[in-house]
Amino acid sequence: MNVVITGGSKGIGKGMAVEFLKRGHNVTICSRGQKDIDLTVDELGTETAEDHIICGTACDVADYKQVQNLWDFANDKMGSVDIWINNAGRDGIKTEFSNLPANDFKSTVDTNVTGMMNCCHVAMHGMQQQSAGGRIFNMEGFGSDGRSRPRLGVYGSTKYGLRYFTKTLVKECEGSKIKMCYLSPGMVVTEL
């Protein structure tokens, strides 16, 4: 299988890339910075069988054109995309909402909501063109189940919205060759 993992240069995304590679799959990762991608691809490439692909490119998921470029890059390198994992995420400054700079909460929403929607849209269109279709996974996080906590209002709100959006796409994809899914890893300590 050919897998794309957004936010794949560290944390959960990197861990998923390692596990997919161990199981013999091809993997394309992205992150905002090409340097992070190059380091991760070099590291994971030393552990990968020669007949498997590990590659990556810089992509800010909040930019639709960059997401389309990611799809094109992955499709060109691997030949198709069977699984697309929307793992890229951002958590901002840990303070009360009234103290947050506007650019901080905007950046979190841009990545966690707009970015996830950009990725779903691009992946759905690409997978509709493939005879086998594909699977899209959205990564949940704290707040997706409705729990709340002070100083996590923006992040939790984006994840609560992600769950609603994912449930909607599950229904919209019924009967098609695209399966819409979500991942809910629970509490995981990462750089985020």
XYZ file of N, CA and C in Angstrom:
576
model
N 0.837 -1.193 0.000
C 0.000 0.000 0.000
C 0.874 1.245 0.000
N 0.330 2.314 -0.518
C 1.010 3.599 -0.585
C 0.320 4.573 0.365
N 1.096 5.141 1.277
C 0.556 5.917 2.386
C 1.132 7.329 2.382
N 0.266 8.331 2.601
C 0.689 9.716 2.821
C 0.364 10.063 4.261
N 1.343 10.651 4.960
C 1.144 11.083 6.343
C 1.523 12.547 6.441
N 0.541 13.407 6.701
C 0.851 14.816 6.921
C 1.394 14.948 8.346
N 2.280 15.913 8.547
C 2.901 16.044 9.860
C 3.713 14.804 10.191
N 4.438 14.282 9.206
C 5.117 12.998 9.361
C 6.581 13.056 9.743
N 7.102 14.227 10.085
C 8.538 14.306 10.377
C 8.865 14.089 11.847
N 7.847 14.070 12.718
C 8.097 13.836 14.142
C 6.821 13.378 14.825
N 6.935 13.031 16.074
C 5.774 12.651 16.877
C 5.033 11.434 16.348
N 3.710 11.482 16.481
C 2.858 10.371 16.051
C 3.030 10.089 14.562
N 3.130 11.138 13.750
C 3.270 10.956 12.308
C 4.516 10.172 11.948
N 5.631 10.512 12.576
C 6.873 9.782 12.328
C 6.742 8.339 12.809
N 6.116 8.158 13.964
C 5.898 6.807 14.474
C 5.061 5.965 13.528
N 4.025 6.551 12.950
C 3.217 5.820 11.970
C 4.040 5.482 10.733
N 4.864 6.432 10.274
C 5.710 6.171 9.104
C 6.616 4.975 9.361
N 7.228 4.931 10.541
C 8.105 3.805 10.903
C 7.339 2.491 10.820
N 6.146 2.470 11.400
C 5.370 1.223 11.443
C 4.878 0.793 10.059
N 4.447 1.741 9.240
C 4.043 1.386 7.869
C 5.224 0.822 7.089
N 6.388 1.430 7.237
C 7.576 0.945 6.535
C 7.957 -0.459 6.996
N 7.880 -0.710 8.298
C 8.187 -2.042 8.831
C 7.284 -3.102 8.215
N 6.070 -2.700 7.876
C 5.092 -3.637 7.331
C 5.142 -3.708 5.802
N 6.142 -3.069 5.215
C 6.356 -3.196 3.781
C 5.608 -2.215 2.901
N 5.083 -1.138 3.471
C 4.348 -0.151 2.681
C 5.277 0.977 2.223
N 4.873 1.674 1.177
C 5.559 2.879 0.721
C 4.964 4.063 1.461
N 5.814 5.041 1.806
C 5.352 6.162 2.620
C 5.874 7.484 2.070
N 4.968 8.458 1.977
C 5.326 9.851 1.706
C 4.917 10.665 2.921
N 5.843 11.486 3.421
C 5.544 12.339 4.566
C 5.650 13.798 4.156
N 5.042 14.656 4.958
C 5.202 16.091 4.751
C 5.302 16.783 6.094
N 5.855 17.958 6.041
C 5.965 18.862 7.173
C 6.149 20.241 6.566
N 6.055 21.273 7.368
C 6.221 22.617 6.808
C 7.642 22.877 6.321
N 8.631 22.275 6.986
C 10.021 22.555 6.646
C 10.697 21.412 5.910
N 11.316 21.734 4.778
C 11.996 20.702 3.991
C 13.163 20.092 4.764
N 13.828 20.878 5.617
C 14.955 20.355 6.392
C 14.486 19.212 7.295
N 13.361 19.394 7.988
C 12.811 18.330 8.839
C 12.471 17.091 8.017
N 11.905 17.309 6.843
C 11.559 16.197 5.959
C 12.811 15.444 5.540
N 13.824 16.180 5.086
C 15.055 15.536 4.616
C 15.715 14.713 5.719
N 15.764 15.248 6.936
C 16.358 14.515 8.062
C 15.581 13.236 8.347
N 14.261 13.325 8.352
C 13.427 12.162 8.650
C 13.520 11.120 7.545
N 13.480 11.557 6.295
C 13.584 10.619 5.171
C 14.943 9.916 5.203
N 16.007 10.659 5.485
C 17.329 10.041 5.578
C 17.375 9.010 6.696
N 16.838 9.382 7.854
C 16.824 8.469 9.001
C 16.018 7.207 8.712
N 14.802 7.386 8.209
C 13.938 6.233 7.961
C 14.401 5.421 6.750
N 15.065 6.081 5.816
C 15.556 5.383 4.630
C 16.596 4.334 4.952
N 17.360 4.548 6.018
C 18.375 3.562 6.399
C 17.744 2.297 6.955
N 16.486 2.384 7.384
C 15.792 1.226 7.957
C 14.819 0.585 6.976
N 14.785 1.083 5.743
C 13.790 0.650 4.767
C 14.394 -0.296 3.743
N 13.653 -1.322 3.402
C 14.092 -2.240 2.349
C 14.208 -1.469 1.044
N 15.116 -1.895 0.195
C 15.387 -1.168 -1.047
C 14.198 -1.093 -1.990
N 13.283 -2.042 -1.874
C 12.140 -2.032 -2.790
C 10.952 -1.241 -2.245
N 11.154 -0.526 -1.123
C 10.093 0.309 -0.560
C 10.501 1.776 -0.642
N 9.515 2.621 -0.770
C 9.759 4.051 -0.943
C 9.486 4.787 0.356
N 10.416 5.656 0.749
C 10.170 6.656 1.789
C 10.620 7.983 1.185
N 9.692 8.916 1.087
C 10.021 10.211 0.502
C 9.185 11.275 1.198
N 9.489 12.521 0.910
C 8.730 13.589 1.535
C 8.960 14.915 0.858
N 8.066 15.835 1.163
C 8.164 17.182 0.619
C 7.543 18.158 1.606
N 7.995 19.395 1.545
C 7.436 20.434 2.408
C 6.014 20.757 1.967
N 5.141 20.964 2.953
C 3.741 21.302 2.653
C 3.112 21.936 3.875
N 2.562 23.113 3.707
C 1.728 23.736 4.729
C 0.292 23.377 4.364
N -0.319 22.506 5.162
C -1.649 22.000 4.818
C -2.713 23.091 4.769
N -2.437 24.244 5.369
C -3.392 25.354 5.322
C -3.448 26.012 3.944
N -2.516 25.653 3.072
C -2.449 26.200 1.721
C -2.903 25.117 0.731
N -4.073 25.313 0.131
C -4.662 24.297 -0.747
C -3.719 23.889 -1.881
N -3.057 24.861 -2.491
C -2.163 24.567 -3.607
C -1.016 23.663 -3.156
N -0.490 23.910 -1.956
C 0.588 23.058 -1.446
C 0.087 21.637 -1.180
N -1.163 21.497 -0.726
C -1.724 20.163 -0.507
C -1.878 19.442 -1.850
N -2.336 20.151 -2.863
C -2.433 19.539 -4.190
C -1.057 19.106 -4.685
N -0.046 19.930 -4.426
C 1.323 19.569 -4.802
C 1.788 18.324 -4.052
N 1.393 18.187 -2.793
C 1.733 16.993 -2.015
C 1.105 15.761 -2.665
N -0.174 15.845 -3.024
C -0.831 14.711 -3.697
C -0.067 14.348 -4.981
N 0.217 15.353 -5.798
C 0.904 15.106 -7.071
C 2.282 14.489 -6.838
N 3.014 14.986 -5.847
C 4.333 14.462 -5.512
C 4.225 12.990 -5.100
N 3.315 12.682 -4.185
C 3.148 11.305 -3.697
C 2.700 10.382 -4.820
N 1.757 10.828 -5.614
C 1.253 10.023 -6.722
C 2.359 9.740 -7.737
N 3.194 10.751 -7.993
C 4.305 10.581 -8.924
C 5.337 9.598 -8.371
N 5.672 9.713 -7.092
C 6.706 8.859 -6.490
C 6.224 7.426 -6.275
N 4.950 7.261 -5.854
C 4.471 5.932 -5.460
C 3.527 5.299 -6.476
N 2.966 6.090 -7.385
C 2.062 5.550 -8.396
C 0.592 5.645 -8.034
N 0.287 5.787 -6.765
C -1.086 5.960 -6.287
C -1.009 6.307 -4.805
N -2.158 6.652 -4.227
C -2.247 6.891 -2.782
C -3.419 6.063 -2.281
N -3.106 5.020 -1.505
C -4.145 4.142 -0.968
C -4.678 4.635 0.373
N -3.783 5.220 1.175
C -4.152 5.716 2.506
C -3.589 7.114 2.660
N -4.434 8.038 3.106
C -4.015 9.416 3.380
C -4.358 9.689 4.835
N -3.360 10.049 5.641
C -3.575 10.301 7.069
C -3.362 11.778 7.363
N -4.432 12.439 7.794
C -4.379 13.851 8.175
C -3.944 13.945 9.629
N -2.622 13.976 9.806
C -2.033 13.999 11.134
C -1.478 15.373 11.499
N -1.215 16.233 10.516
C -0.646 17.549 10.804
C -1.554 18.276 11.786
N -0.951 18.815 12.815
C -1.736 19.527 13.812
C -0.885 20.563 14.519
N -1.573 21.482 15.143
C -0.886 22.553 15.859
C -1.644 22.849 17.140
N -0.886 23.062 18.212
C -1.440 23.565 19.466
C -0.691 24.841 19.777
N -1.402 25.856 20.147
C -0.776 27.155 20.354
C -0.299 27.383 21.770
N -0.167 28.626 22.098
C 0.280 29.056 23.426
C -0.740 28.605 24.469
N -0.264 28.093 25.585
C -1.151 27.607 26.655
C -1.480 28.764 27.609
N -2.520 29.494 27.282
C -2.989 30.574 28.134
C -4.479 30.754 27.894
N -5.103 31.572 28.720
C -6.530 31.845 28.528
C -6.728 32.504 27.159
N -7.880 32.228 26.571
C -8.167 32.723 25.228
C -8.015 34.236 25.133
N -8.457 34.970 26.131
C -8.383 36.437 26.069
C -6.951 36.944 26.022
N -5.994 36.121 26.419
C -4.583 36.520 26.389
C -3.852 36.055 25.118
N -4.518 35.259 24.294
C -3.871 34.744 23.087
C -3.738 35.824 22.023
N -2.590 35.911 21.386
C -2.493 36.788 20.217
C -3.361 36.194 19.095
N -4.003 37.046 18.337
C -4.912 36.580 17.284
C -4.199 35.685 16.274
N -2.941 35.987 15.965
C -2.238 35.166 14.983
C -1.998 33.751 15.507
N -1.938 33.570 16.842
C -1.722 32.241 17.403
C -2.959 31.361 17.207
N -4.134 31.850 17.602
C -5.315 30.997 17.433
C -5.706 30.851 15.970
N -5.423 31.864 15.156
C -5.687 31.733 13.722
C -4.826 30.634 13.112
N -3.576 30.563 13.496
C -2.677 29.540 12.967
C -3.132 28.135 13.361
N -3.625 27.981 14.589
C -4.132 26.676 15.029
C -5.357 26.273 14.214
N -6.278 27.197 14.017
C -7.478 26.907 13.223
C -7.104 26.638 11.768
N -6.189 27.435 11.225
C -5.767 27.234 9.835
C -5.196 25.835 9.614
N -4.381 25.369 10.542
C -3.777 24.039 10.402
C -4.785 22.938 10.690
N -5.435 23.015 11.840
C -6.257 21.900 12.323
C -7.618 21.776 11.643
N -8.147 22.865 11.143
C -9.463 22.802 10.486
C -9.312 23.006 8.977
N -8.850 24.177 8.567
C -8.715 24.439 7.140
C -7.760 23.442 6.503
N -6.648 23.159 7.152
C -5.682 22.206 6.612
C -6.273 20.818 6.462
N -6.984 20.357 7.486
C -7.614 19.037 7.412
C -8.649 18.992 6.292
N -9.436 20.064 6.137
C -10.428 20.109 5.057
C -9.745 20.154 3.691
N -8.670 20.945 3.567
C -7.915 20.965 2.306
C -7.450 19.562 1.941
N -6.884 18.876 2.926
C -6.351 17.533 2.673
C -7.460 16.557 2.291
N -8.574 16.601 2.996
C -9.694 15.710 2.656
C -10.170 15.974 1.234
N -10.309 17.237 0.879
C -10.808 17.607 -0.440
C -9.878 17.111 -1.543
N -8.589 17.382 -1.385
C -7.611 16.955 -2.392
C -7.564 15.434 -2.469
N -7.499 14.766 -1.323
C -7.411 13.299 -1.323
C -8.666 12.665 -1.906
N -9.827 13.201 -1.581
C -11.066 12.643 -2.124
C -11.083 12.753 -3.645
N -10.723 13.924 -4.171
C -10.702 14.099 -5.623
C -9.697 13.156 -6.269
N -8.514 13.039 -5.674
C -7.506 12.147 -6.230
C -7.928 10.692 -6.187
N -8.511 10.278 -5.073
C -8.921 8.884 -4.919
C -10.100 8.524 -5.815
N -10.940 9.501 -6.137
C -12.045 9.238 -7.061
C -11.525 8.874 -8.447
N -10.315 9.335 -8.776
C -9.725 9.048 -10.081
C -9.043 7.677 -10.125
N -8.822 7.084 -8.961
C -8.146 5.790 -8.874
C -9.176 4.670 -8.913
N -8.889 3.609 -9.609
C -9.855 2.509 -9.681
C -10.119 1.876 -8.326
N -9.119 1.846 -7.453
C -9.283 1.214 -6.143
C -9.790 2.177 -5.076
N -9.906 3.462 -5.382
C -10.342 4.426 -4.377
C -9.274 4.633 -3.326
N -9.666 4.582 -2.058
C -8.699 4.752 -0.975
C -9.362 5.035 0.347
N -8.518 5.218 1.362
C -8.992 5.517 2.719
C -8.341 6.804 3.211
N -9.142 7.618 3.884
C -8.664 8.859 4.484
C -8.914 8.762 5.980
N -7.890 9.097 6.765
C -8.000 9.084 8.225
C -7.729 10.478 8.765
N -8.619 10.972 9.627
C -8.414 12.236 10.326
C -8.007 11.931 11.764
N -6.971 12.611 12.249
C -6.443 12.398 13.587
C -7.184 13.266 14.593
N -7.873 12.593 15.521
C -8.543 13.320 16.590
C -7.534 13.780 17.633
N -8.016 14.493 18.613
C -7.181 14.972 19.708
C -8.060 15.415 20.850
N -7.439 15.956 21.892
C -8.201 16.368 23.068
C -9.314 17.331 22.665
N -10.503 17.047 23.119
C -11.664 17.875 22.821
C -12.594 17.243 21.806
N -12.108 16.261 21.051
C -12.948 15.659 20.010
C -14.154 14.952 20.611
N -14.053 14.521 21.855
C -15.165 13.833 22.516
C -16.040 14.785 23.331
N -15.763 16.082 23.258
C -16.568 17.072 23.958
C -15.996 17.534 25.287
N -14.948 16.874 25.766
C -14.337 17.339 27.014
C -13.701 18.706 26.797
N -13.604 19.477 27.866
C -12.987 20.794 27.768
C -12.024 21.006 28.933
N -11.091 21.903 28.707
C -10.091 22.221 29.718
C -9.632 23.650 29.487
N -9.469 24.418 30.558
C -8.946 25.776 30.389
C -7.612 25.766 29.646
N -7.384 26.782 28.858
C -6.170 26.997 28.077
C -6.015 26.039 26.888
N -7.030 25.233 26.637
C -7.030 24.371 25.457
C -8.265 24.622 24.588
N -8.886 25.775 24.759
C -10.132 26.068 24.056
C -10.028 26.042 22.547
N -8.993 26.640 22.011
C -8.854 26.697 20.553
C -8.535 25.315 20.002
N -7.529 24.659 20.557
C -7.146 23.330 20.081
C -8.327 22.365 20.207
N -8.953 22.323 21.394
C -10.078 21.413 21.607
C -11.237 21.685 20.670
N -11.485 22.948 20.385
C -12.566 23.302 19.459
C -12.288 22.780 18.058
N -11.026 22.867 17.635
C -10.699 22.367 16.298
C -10.896 20.860 16.221
N -10.573 20.148 17.286
C -10.710 18.694 17.285
C -12.172 18.269 17.425
N -12.960 19.058 18.148
C -14.399 18.792 18.240
C -15.036 18.953 16.861
N -14.639 20.013 16.157
C -15.131 20.231 14.799
C -14.663 19.156 13.833
N -13.424 18.670 14.032
C -12.893 17.609 13.184
C -13.757 16.360 13.288
N -14.191 16.022 14.498
C -15.027 14.825 14.658
C -16.342 14.986 13.903
N -16.986 16.142 14.045
C -18.248 16.388 13.340
C -18.046 16.277 11.832
N -16.995 16.943 11.334
C -16.721 16.939 9.904
C -16.447 15.523 9.398
N -15.678 14.755 10.151
C -15.361 13.390 9.753
C -16.621 12.538 9.694
N -17.495 12.669 10.700
C -18.758 11.908 10.685
C -19.596 12.269 9.462
N -19.580 13.539 9.086
C -20.317 13.973 7.898
C -19.744 13.327 6.643
N -18.407 13.317 6.525
C -17.789 12.719 5.342
C -17.977 11.212 5.304
N -18.032 10.561 6.464
C -18.314 9.115 6.491
C -19.644 8.857 5.787
N -20.646 9.676 6.104
C -21.971 9.509 5.484
C -21.936 9.857 3.997
N -21.212 10.922 3.643
C -21.145 11.322 2.239
C -20.414 10.302 1.374
N -19.501 9.543 1.976
C -18.718 8.555 1.218
C -19.367 7.173 1.179
N -20.474 6.989 1.893
C -21.139 5.683 1.893
C -21.463 5.266 0.461
N -21.130 4.039 0.141
C -21.396 3.508 -1.193
C -20.367 3.891 -2.235
N -19.373 4.673 -1.858
C -18.329 5.051 -2.822
C -17.089 4.189 -2.588
N -16.086 4.402 -3.399
C -14.842 3.655 -3.241
C -13.864 4.343 -2.289
N -14.345 5.402 -1.619
C -13.537 6.108 -0.619
C -14.113 5.821 0.760
N -13.251 5.432 1.676
C -13.656 5.195 3.064
C -13.080 6.317 3.914
N -13.942 6.998 4.633
C -13.541 8.084 5.520
C -13.498 7.536 6.931
N -12.393 7.767 7.632
C -12.183 7.177 8.958
C -11.557 8.210 9.886
N -11.446 7.857 11.162
C -10.709 8.704 12.079
C -9.838 7.842 12.975
N -8.770 8.454 13.480
C -7.864 7.823 14.427
C -7.967 8.592 15.734
N -8.055 7.891 16.830
C -8.135 8.532 18.137
C -7.135 7.854 19.068
N -5.884 8.343 19.061
C -4.822 7.649 19.785
C -4.851 7.826 21.298
N -5.670 8.721 21.811
C -5.614 8.991 23.247
C -4.431 9.874 23.557
N -4.089 9.963 24.827
C -3.012 10.846 25.270
C -1.656 10.294 24.839
N -0.936 11.081 24.051
C 0.394 10.719 23.602
C 1.287 11.939 23.782
N 2.410 11.756 24.441
C 3.326 12.883 24.668
C 4.224 13.008 23.450
N 4.102 14.143 22.731
C 4.930 14.415 21.557
C 5.399 15.859 21.634
N 6.122 16.300 20.605
C 6.603 17.676 20.545
C 5.456 18.692 20.507
N 4.263 18.273 20.052
C 3.124 19.186 19.965
C 2.801 19.740 21.334
